[in-house]
Short mmCIF file of C-alpha atoms in Angstrom, two decimals:
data_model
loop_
_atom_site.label_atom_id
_atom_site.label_comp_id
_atom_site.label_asym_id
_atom_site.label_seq_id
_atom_site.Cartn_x
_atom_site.Cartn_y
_atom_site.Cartn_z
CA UNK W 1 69.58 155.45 94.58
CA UNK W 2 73.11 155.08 93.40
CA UNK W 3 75.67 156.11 96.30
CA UNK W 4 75.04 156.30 100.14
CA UNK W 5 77.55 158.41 102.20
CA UNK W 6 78.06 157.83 105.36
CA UNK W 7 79.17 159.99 108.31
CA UNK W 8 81.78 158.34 110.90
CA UNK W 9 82.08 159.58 114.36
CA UNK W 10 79.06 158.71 116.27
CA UNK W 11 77.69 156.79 113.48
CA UNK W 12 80.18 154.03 112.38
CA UNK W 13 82.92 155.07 115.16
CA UNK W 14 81.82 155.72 118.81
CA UNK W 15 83.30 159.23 119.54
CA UNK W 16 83.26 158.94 123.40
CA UNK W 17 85.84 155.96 123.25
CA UNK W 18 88.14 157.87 121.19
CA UNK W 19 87.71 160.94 122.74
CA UNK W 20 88.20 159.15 126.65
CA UNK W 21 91.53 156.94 125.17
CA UNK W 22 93.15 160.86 123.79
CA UNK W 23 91.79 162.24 127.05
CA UNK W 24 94.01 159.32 128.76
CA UNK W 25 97.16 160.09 126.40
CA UNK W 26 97.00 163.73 126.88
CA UNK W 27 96.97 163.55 130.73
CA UNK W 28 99.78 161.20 130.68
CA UNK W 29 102.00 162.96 128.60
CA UNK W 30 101.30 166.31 130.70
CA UNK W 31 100.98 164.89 133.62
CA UNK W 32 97.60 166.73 134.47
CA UNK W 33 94.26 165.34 136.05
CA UNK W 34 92.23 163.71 133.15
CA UNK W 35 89.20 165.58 134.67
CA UNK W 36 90.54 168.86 133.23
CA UNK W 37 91.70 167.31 130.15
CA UNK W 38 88.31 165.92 129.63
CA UNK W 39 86.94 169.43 130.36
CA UNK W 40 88.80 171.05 127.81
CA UNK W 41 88.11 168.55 125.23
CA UNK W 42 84.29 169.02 126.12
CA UNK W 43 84.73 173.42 125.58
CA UNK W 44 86.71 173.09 122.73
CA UNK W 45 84.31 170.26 121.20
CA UNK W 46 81.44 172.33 121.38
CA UNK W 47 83.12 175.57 120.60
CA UNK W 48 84.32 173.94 117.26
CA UNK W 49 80.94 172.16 116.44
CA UNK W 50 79.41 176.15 116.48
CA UNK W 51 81.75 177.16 113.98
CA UNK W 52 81.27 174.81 111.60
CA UNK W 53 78.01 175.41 111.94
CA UNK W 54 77.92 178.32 111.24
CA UNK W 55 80.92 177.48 108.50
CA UNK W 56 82.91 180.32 109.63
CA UNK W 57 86.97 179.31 109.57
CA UNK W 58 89.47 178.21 106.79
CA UNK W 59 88.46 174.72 105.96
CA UNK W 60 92.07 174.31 104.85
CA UNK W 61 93.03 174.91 108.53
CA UNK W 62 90.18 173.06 109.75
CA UNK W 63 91.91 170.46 111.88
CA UNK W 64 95.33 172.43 112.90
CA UNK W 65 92.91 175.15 114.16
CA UNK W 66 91.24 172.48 116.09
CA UNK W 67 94.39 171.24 117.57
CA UNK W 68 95.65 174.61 118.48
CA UNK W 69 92.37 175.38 120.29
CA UNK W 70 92.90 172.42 122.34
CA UNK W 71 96.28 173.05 123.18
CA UNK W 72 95.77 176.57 123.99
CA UNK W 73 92.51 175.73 126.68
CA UNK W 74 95.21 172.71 128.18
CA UNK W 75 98.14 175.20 128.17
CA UNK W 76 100.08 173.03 126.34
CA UNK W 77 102.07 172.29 123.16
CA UNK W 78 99.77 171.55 119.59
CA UNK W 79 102.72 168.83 119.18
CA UNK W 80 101.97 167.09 122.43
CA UNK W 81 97.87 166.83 121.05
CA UNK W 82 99.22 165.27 117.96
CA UNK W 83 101.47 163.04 120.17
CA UNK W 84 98.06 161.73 122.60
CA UNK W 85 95.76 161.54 119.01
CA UNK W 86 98.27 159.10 117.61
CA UNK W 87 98.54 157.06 120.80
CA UNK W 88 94.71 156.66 120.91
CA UNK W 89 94.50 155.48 117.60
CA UNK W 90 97.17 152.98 118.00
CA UNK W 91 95.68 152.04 121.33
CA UNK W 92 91.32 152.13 121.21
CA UNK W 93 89.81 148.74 121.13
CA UNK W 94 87.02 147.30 119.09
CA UNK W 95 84.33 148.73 121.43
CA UNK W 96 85.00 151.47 119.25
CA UNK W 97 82.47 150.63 116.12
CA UNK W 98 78.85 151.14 116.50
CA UNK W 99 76.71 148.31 116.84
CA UNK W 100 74.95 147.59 113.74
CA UNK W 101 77.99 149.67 111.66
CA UNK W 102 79.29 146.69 109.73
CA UNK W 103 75.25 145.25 109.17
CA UNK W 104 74.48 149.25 107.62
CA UNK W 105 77.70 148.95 105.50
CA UNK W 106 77.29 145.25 104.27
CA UNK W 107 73.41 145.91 103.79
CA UNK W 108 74.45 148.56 100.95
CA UNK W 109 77.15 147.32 99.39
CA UNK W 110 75.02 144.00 98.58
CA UNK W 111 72.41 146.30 97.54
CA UNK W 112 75.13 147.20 94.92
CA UNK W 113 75.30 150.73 95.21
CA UNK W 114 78.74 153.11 96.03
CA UNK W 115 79.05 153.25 99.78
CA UNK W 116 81.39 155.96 100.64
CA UNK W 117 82.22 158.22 104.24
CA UNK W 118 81.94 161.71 103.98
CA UNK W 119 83.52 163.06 107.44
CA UNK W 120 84.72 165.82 109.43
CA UNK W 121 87.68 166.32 111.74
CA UNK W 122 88.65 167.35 114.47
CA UNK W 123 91.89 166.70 117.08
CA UNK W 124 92.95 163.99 114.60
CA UNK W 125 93.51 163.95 111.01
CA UNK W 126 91.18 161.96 108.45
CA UNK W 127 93.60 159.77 107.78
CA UNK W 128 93.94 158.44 111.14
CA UNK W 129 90.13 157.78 111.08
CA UNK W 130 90.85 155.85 107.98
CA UNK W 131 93.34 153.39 109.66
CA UNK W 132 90.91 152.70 112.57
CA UNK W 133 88.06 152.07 110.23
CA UNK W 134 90.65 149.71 108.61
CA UNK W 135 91.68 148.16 111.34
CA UNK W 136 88.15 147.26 112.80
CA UNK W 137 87.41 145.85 109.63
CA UNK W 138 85.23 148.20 108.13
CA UNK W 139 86.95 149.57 104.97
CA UNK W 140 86.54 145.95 103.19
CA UNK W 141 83.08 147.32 102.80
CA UNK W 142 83.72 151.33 101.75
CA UNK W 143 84.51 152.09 97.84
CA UNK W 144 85.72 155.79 99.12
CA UNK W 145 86.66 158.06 102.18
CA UNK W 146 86.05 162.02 101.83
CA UNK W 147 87.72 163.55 104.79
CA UNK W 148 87.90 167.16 105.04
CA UNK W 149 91.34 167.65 105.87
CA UNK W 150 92.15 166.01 102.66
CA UNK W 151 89.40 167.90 100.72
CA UNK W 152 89.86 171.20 101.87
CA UNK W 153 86.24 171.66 103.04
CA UNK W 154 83.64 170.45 105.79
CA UNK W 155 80.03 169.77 106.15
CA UNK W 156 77.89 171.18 105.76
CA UNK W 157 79.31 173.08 103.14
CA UNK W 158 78.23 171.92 100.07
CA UNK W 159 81.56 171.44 98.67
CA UNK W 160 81.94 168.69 100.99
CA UNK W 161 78.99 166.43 99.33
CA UNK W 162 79.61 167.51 96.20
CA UNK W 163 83.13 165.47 95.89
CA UNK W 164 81.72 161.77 96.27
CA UNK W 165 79.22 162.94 93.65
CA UNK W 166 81.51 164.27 91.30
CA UNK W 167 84.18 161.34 91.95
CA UNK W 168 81.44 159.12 91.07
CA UNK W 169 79.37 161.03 88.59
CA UNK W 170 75.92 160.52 91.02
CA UNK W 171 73.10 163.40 90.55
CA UNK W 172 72.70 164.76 94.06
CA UNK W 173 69.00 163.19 93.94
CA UNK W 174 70.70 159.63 93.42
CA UNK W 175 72.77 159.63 96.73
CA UNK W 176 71.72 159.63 100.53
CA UNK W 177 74.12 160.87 102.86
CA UNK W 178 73.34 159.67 106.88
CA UNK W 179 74.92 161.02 109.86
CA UNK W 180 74.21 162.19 113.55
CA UNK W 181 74.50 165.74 113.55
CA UNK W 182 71.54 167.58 112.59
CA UNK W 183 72.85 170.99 111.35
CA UNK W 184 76.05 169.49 109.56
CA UNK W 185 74.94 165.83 108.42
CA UNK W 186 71.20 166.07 107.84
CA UNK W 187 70.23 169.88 106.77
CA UNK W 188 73.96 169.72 104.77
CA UNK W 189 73.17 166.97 102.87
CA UNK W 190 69.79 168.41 101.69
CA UNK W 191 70.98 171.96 100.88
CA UNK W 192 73.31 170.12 98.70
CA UNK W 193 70.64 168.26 96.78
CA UNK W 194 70.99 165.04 98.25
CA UNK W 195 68.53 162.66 100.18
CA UNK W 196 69.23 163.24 104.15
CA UNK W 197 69.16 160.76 106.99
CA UNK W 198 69.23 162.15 110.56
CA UNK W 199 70.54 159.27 113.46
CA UNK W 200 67.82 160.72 116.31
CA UNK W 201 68.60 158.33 119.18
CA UNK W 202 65.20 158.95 120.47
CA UNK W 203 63.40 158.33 117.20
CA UNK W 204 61.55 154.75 117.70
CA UNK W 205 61.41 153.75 113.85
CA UNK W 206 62.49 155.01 110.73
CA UNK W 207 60.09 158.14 109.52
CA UNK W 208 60.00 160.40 106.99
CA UNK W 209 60.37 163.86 108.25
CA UNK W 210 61.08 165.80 105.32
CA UNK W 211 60.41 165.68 101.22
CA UNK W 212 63.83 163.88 100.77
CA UNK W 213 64.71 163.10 104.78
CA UNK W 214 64.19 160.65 107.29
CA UNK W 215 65.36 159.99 110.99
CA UNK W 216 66.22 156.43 111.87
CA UNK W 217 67.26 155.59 115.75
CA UNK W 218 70.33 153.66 114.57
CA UNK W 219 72.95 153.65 111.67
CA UNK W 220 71.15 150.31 110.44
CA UNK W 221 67.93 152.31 109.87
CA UNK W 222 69.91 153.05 106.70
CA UNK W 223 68.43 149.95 104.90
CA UNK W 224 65.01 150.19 105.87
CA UNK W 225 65.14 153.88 104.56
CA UNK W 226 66.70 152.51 101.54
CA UNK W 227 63.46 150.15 101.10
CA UNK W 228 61.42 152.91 101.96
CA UNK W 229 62.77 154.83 99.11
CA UNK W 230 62.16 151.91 96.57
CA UNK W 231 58.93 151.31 97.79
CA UNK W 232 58.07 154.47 96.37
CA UNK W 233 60.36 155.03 93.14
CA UNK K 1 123.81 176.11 117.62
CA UNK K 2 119.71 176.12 119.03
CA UNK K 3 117.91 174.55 116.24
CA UNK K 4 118.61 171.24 115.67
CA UNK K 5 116.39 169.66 112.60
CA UNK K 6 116.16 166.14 111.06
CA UNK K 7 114.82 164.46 108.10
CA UNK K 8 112.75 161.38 108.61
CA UNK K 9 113.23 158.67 105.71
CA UNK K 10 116.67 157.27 105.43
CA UNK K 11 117.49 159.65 108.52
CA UNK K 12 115.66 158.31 111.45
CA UNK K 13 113.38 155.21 109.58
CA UNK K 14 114.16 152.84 106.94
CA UNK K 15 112.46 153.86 104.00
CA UNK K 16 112.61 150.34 102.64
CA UNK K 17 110.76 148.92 105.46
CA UNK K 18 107.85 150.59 105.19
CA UNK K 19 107.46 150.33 101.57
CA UNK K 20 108.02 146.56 101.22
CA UNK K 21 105.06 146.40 103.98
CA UNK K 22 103.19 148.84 101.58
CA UNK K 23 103.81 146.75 99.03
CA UNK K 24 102.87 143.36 100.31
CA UNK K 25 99.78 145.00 101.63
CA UNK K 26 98.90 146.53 97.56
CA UNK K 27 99.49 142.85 96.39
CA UNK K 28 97.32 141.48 99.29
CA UNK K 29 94.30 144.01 98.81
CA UNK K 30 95.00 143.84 94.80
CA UNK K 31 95.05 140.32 94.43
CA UNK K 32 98.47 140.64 91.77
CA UNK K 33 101.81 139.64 92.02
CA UNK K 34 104.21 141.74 94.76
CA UNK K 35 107.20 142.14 92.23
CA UNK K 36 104.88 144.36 90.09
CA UNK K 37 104.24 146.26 93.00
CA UNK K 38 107.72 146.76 94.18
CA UNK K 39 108.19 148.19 90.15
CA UNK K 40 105.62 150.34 89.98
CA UNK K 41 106.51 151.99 93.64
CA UNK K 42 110.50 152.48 92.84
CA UNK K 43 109.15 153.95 89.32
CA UNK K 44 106.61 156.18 91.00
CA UNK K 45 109.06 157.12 93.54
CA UNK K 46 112.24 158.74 90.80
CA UNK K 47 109.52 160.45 89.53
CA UNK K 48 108.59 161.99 91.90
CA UNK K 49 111.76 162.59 93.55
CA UNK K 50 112.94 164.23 89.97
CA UNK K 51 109.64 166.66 90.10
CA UNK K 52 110.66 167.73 93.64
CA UNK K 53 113.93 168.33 93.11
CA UNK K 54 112.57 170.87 90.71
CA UNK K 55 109.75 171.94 93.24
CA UNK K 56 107.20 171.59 90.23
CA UNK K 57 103.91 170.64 91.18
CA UNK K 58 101.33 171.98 93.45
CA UNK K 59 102.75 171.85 97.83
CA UNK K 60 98.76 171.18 98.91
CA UNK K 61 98.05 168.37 96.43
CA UNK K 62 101.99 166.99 96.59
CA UNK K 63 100.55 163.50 99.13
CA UNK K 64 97.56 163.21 96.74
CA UNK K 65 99.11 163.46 93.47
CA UNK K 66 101.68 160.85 94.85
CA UNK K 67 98.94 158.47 95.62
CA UNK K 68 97.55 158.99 92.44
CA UNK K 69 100.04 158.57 90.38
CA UNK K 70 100.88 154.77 92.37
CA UNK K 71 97.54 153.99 91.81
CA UNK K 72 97.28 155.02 88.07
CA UNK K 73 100.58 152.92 87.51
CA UNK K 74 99.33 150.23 89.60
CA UNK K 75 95.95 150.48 87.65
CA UNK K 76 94.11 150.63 91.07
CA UNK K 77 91.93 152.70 93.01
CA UNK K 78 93.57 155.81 94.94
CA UNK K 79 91.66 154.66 98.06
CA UNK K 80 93.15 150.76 97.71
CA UNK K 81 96.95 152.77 98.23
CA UNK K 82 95.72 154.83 100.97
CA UNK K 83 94.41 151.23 102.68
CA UNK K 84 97.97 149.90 102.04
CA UNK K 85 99.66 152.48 103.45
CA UNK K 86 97.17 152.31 107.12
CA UNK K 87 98.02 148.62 106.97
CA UNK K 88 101.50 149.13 106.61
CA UNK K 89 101.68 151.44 109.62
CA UNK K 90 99.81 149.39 111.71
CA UNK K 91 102.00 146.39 110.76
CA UNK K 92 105.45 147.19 110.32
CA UNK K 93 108.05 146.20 112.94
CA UNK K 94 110.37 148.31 115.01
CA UNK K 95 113.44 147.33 112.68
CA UNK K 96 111.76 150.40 111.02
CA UNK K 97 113.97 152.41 113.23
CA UNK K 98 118.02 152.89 112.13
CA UNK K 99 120.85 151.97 114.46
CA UNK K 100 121.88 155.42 115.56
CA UNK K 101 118.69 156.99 114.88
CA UNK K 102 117.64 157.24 118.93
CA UNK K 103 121.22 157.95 120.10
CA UNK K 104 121.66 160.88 117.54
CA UNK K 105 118.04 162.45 118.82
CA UNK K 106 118.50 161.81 122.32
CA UNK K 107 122.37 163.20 122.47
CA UNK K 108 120.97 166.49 120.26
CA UNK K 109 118.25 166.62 123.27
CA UNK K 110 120.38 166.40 126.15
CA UNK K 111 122.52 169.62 124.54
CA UNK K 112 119.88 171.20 125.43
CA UNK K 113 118.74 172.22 121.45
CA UNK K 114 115.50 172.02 120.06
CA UNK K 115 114.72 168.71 118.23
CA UNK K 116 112.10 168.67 115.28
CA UNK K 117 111.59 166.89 112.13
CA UNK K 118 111.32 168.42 108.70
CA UNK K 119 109.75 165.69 106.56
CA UNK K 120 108.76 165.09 102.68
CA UNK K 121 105.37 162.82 102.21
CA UNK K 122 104.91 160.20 99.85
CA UNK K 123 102.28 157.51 99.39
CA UNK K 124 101.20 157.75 103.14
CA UNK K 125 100.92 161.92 105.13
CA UNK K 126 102.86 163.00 107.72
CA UNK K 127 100.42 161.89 110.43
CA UNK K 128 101.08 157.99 109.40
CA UNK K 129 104.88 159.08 109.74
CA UNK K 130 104.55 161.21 113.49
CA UNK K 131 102.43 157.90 114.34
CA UNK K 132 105.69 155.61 113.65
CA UNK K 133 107.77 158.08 115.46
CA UNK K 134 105.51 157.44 118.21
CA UNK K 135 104.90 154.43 118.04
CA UNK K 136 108.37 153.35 118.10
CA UNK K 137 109.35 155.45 120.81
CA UNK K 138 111.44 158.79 119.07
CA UNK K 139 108.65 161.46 119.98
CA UNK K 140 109.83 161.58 123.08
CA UNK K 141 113.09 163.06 122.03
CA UNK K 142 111.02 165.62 119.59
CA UNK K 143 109.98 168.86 120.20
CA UNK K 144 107.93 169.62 117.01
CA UNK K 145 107.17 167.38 113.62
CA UNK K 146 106.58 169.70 110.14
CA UNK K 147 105.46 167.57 107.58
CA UNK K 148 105.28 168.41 103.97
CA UNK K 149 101.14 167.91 103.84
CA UNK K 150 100.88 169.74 106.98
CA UNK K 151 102.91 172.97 105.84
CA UNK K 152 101.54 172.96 102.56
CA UNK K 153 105.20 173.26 101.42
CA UNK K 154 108.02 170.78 100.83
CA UNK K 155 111.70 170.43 100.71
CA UNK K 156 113.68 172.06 99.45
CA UNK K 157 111.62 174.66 99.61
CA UNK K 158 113.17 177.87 101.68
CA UNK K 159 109.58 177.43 102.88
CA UNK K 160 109.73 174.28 104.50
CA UNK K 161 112.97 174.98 106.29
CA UNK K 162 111.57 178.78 107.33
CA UNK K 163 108.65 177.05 109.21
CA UNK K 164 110.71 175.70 112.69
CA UNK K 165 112.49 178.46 112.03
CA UNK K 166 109.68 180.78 112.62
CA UNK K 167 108.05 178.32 114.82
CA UNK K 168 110.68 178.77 117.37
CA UNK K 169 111.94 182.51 116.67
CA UNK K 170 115.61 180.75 115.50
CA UNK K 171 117.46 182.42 112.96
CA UNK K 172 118.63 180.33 109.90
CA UNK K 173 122.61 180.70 110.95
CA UNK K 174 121.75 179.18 114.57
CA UNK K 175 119.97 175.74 112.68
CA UNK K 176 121.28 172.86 111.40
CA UNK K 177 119.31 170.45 109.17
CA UNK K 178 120.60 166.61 108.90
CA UNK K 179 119.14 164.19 105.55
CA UNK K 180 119.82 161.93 103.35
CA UNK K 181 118.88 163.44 99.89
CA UNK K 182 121.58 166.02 98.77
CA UNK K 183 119.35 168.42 96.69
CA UNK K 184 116.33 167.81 99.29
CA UNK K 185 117.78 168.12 102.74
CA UNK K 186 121.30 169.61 102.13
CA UNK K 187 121.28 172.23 99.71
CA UNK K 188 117.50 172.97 100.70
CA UNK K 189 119.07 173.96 104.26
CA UNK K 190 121.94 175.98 102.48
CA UNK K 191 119.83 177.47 99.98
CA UNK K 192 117.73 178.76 103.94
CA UNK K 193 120.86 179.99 104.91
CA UNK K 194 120.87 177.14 107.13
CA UNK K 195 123.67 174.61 108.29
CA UNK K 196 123.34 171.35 106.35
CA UNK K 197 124.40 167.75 107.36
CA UNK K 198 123.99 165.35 104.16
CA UNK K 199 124.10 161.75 105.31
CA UNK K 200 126.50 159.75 102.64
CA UNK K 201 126.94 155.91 103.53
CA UNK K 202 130.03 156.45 101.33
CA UNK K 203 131.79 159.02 103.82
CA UNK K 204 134.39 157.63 105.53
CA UNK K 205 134.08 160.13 108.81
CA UNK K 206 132.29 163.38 109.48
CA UNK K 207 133.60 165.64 107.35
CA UNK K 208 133.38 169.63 106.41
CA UNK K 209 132.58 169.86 102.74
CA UNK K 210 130.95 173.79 102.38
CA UNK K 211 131.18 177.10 104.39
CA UNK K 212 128.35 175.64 106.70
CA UNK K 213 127.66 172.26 105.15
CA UNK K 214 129.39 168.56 106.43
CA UNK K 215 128.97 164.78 105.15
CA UNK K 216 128.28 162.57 107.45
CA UNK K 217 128.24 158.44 107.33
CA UNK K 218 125.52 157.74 109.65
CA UNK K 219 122.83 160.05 111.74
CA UNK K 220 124.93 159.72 114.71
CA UNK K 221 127.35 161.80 112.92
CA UNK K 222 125.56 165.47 113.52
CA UNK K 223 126.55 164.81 117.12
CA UNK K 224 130.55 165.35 115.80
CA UNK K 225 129.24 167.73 113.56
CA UNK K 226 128.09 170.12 116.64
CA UNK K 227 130.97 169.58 118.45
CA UNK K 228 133.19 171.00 115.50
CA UNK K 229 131.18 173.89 114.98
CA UNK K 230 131.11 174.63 118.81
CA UNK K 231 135.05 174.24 118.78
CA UNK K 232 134.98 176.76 116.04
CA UNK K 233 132.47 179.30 117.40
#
């Protein structure tokens, strides 16, 4: 194994904290009941998550579309969503990394191989998930971020996996990619060649439950995989 | 007059600010000395400049290729500039902001004209930018931010200025765009059939100096600026 890709919402990054602190902005700066803010969020979430499922939608409008959504289901402006993401981001705390994020990352970069994130978006741009990652001390550990606003494509389209790869000339069979969402993180990541690592909450230990896949309950299951792997090669 | 738009950089924030912070934070994460820095961002930043003026290269790649070219001058990694520039924006101070900058947005909002922002990107997106806006308490006088990685298009495009334009169903004649770059902001806004205010620390007072173009000294100055076109009209 040469490079491991990681996802970041709900594997480095805890989604619900960011999601509750935009929820807070947004009602604030309309002046609505967070309960219906945090409704919307929910509709649109899930709306969005079956789209890119089913990778229907621009990728190169990926996040504004996502924005607009929201605004639309609030009834109010796509500037004023921008306006609550940025406020979150300059105002989450450090409850917002996983625990055992920093371990995962530090376990494979001693390991000396690439360690890179590979993530969607949605409400908020890439690059804002870059600055919190940098400011709770994570980036110290990550040789690369792939977000798809910036390249123009999401998982699980194969596109998406393909950029670390090519950025770091790694044959999909020498890179793992791990993430939380089944259909975009796991089955993406093996359609596109690559080793697969599905975060299954309710998984007790790491297991292999495919040819090249595994689910671990936590993003630290990463290393034991990673052993796993060796074991064998 | 309904349309009121402004530049950011040298307009509303201190360019220099921001990329002395970027620049202590390269030297920082690069372990080399900050006057080499400093070098290779002014060098980076003519060039570019001089390829916009000429609206060569590619509007969707225009924030990447910037970042690239830093970092190939620098002799760094592309990611290492795009850490800088998080760092920066988390860490800069609110003399960021230029005397004049609030009074001219809030005395444009309380005509009762729509505010928005018409921005360029370089080294850092638009979303880093909107953040500072935020951050350092202008949003609130903004209806709507276009950035250049946002719109896919940048000034002096006609494209860029079309996009409020069309955003808010304003025709060019009833907008006025205020910046400090001549061929950027003011003859991008004429060239839109737009009103253009060029901001020249040289100028003595506001001052006409085309059919629907002024100079100004200072930001504050578009607020003269609308009152002699309203005298006029």
């Amino acid at each position: 194994m040469k490079l491991v890709s990681f996802d970041v919402w709900n594997t480095l990054l805890d989604i619900n904290v960011m999601l509750d602190a935009m929820a807070v902005e947004l009602s604030k700066l309309m002046g609505t009941c967070i309960v219906d803010v945090v409704e919307g969020m929910i509709a649109t979430r899930e709306r969005i998550k079956r789209m890119r499922a089913e990778t229907t939608g621009d990728p190169a409008r990926a996040l504004e579309e996502s924005q607009e959504m929201l605004a639309e289901l609030l009834g109010t402006d796509i500037e004023i969503v921008r306006r609550a993401a940025a406020r979150a981001t300059l105002n989450v705390g450090d409850e917002i990394v996983l625990p055992g994020a920093k371990k995962a990352l530090e376990g494979v970069k001693k390991k000396g191989l690439t360690v890179t994130v590979t993530g969607n978006v949605m409400f908020w741009p890439g690059s804002y998930t870059r600055l919190l990652l940098e400011r709770f001390g994570l980036m110290g550990f990550i040789d690369r971020t792939f977000f798809a606003d910036e390249v123009f494509a999401y998982k699980p389209m194969p596109e998406m996996f393909g950029k670390p790869l090519e950025t770091f000339g790694v044959k999909p069979g020498e890179a793992i990619h791990i993430g939380d969402t089944y259909a975009e993180d796991f089955e993406g990541a093996l359609r596109a060649g690559m080793w697969g690592v599905w975060i299954n909450p309710e998984a007790e230990e790491p297991r292999k439950i495919h040819e090249r896949g595994f689910e671990v309950p936590s993003v630290e299951g990463i290393l034991k995989v990673l052993e796993k792997i060796n074991e064998k090669g």
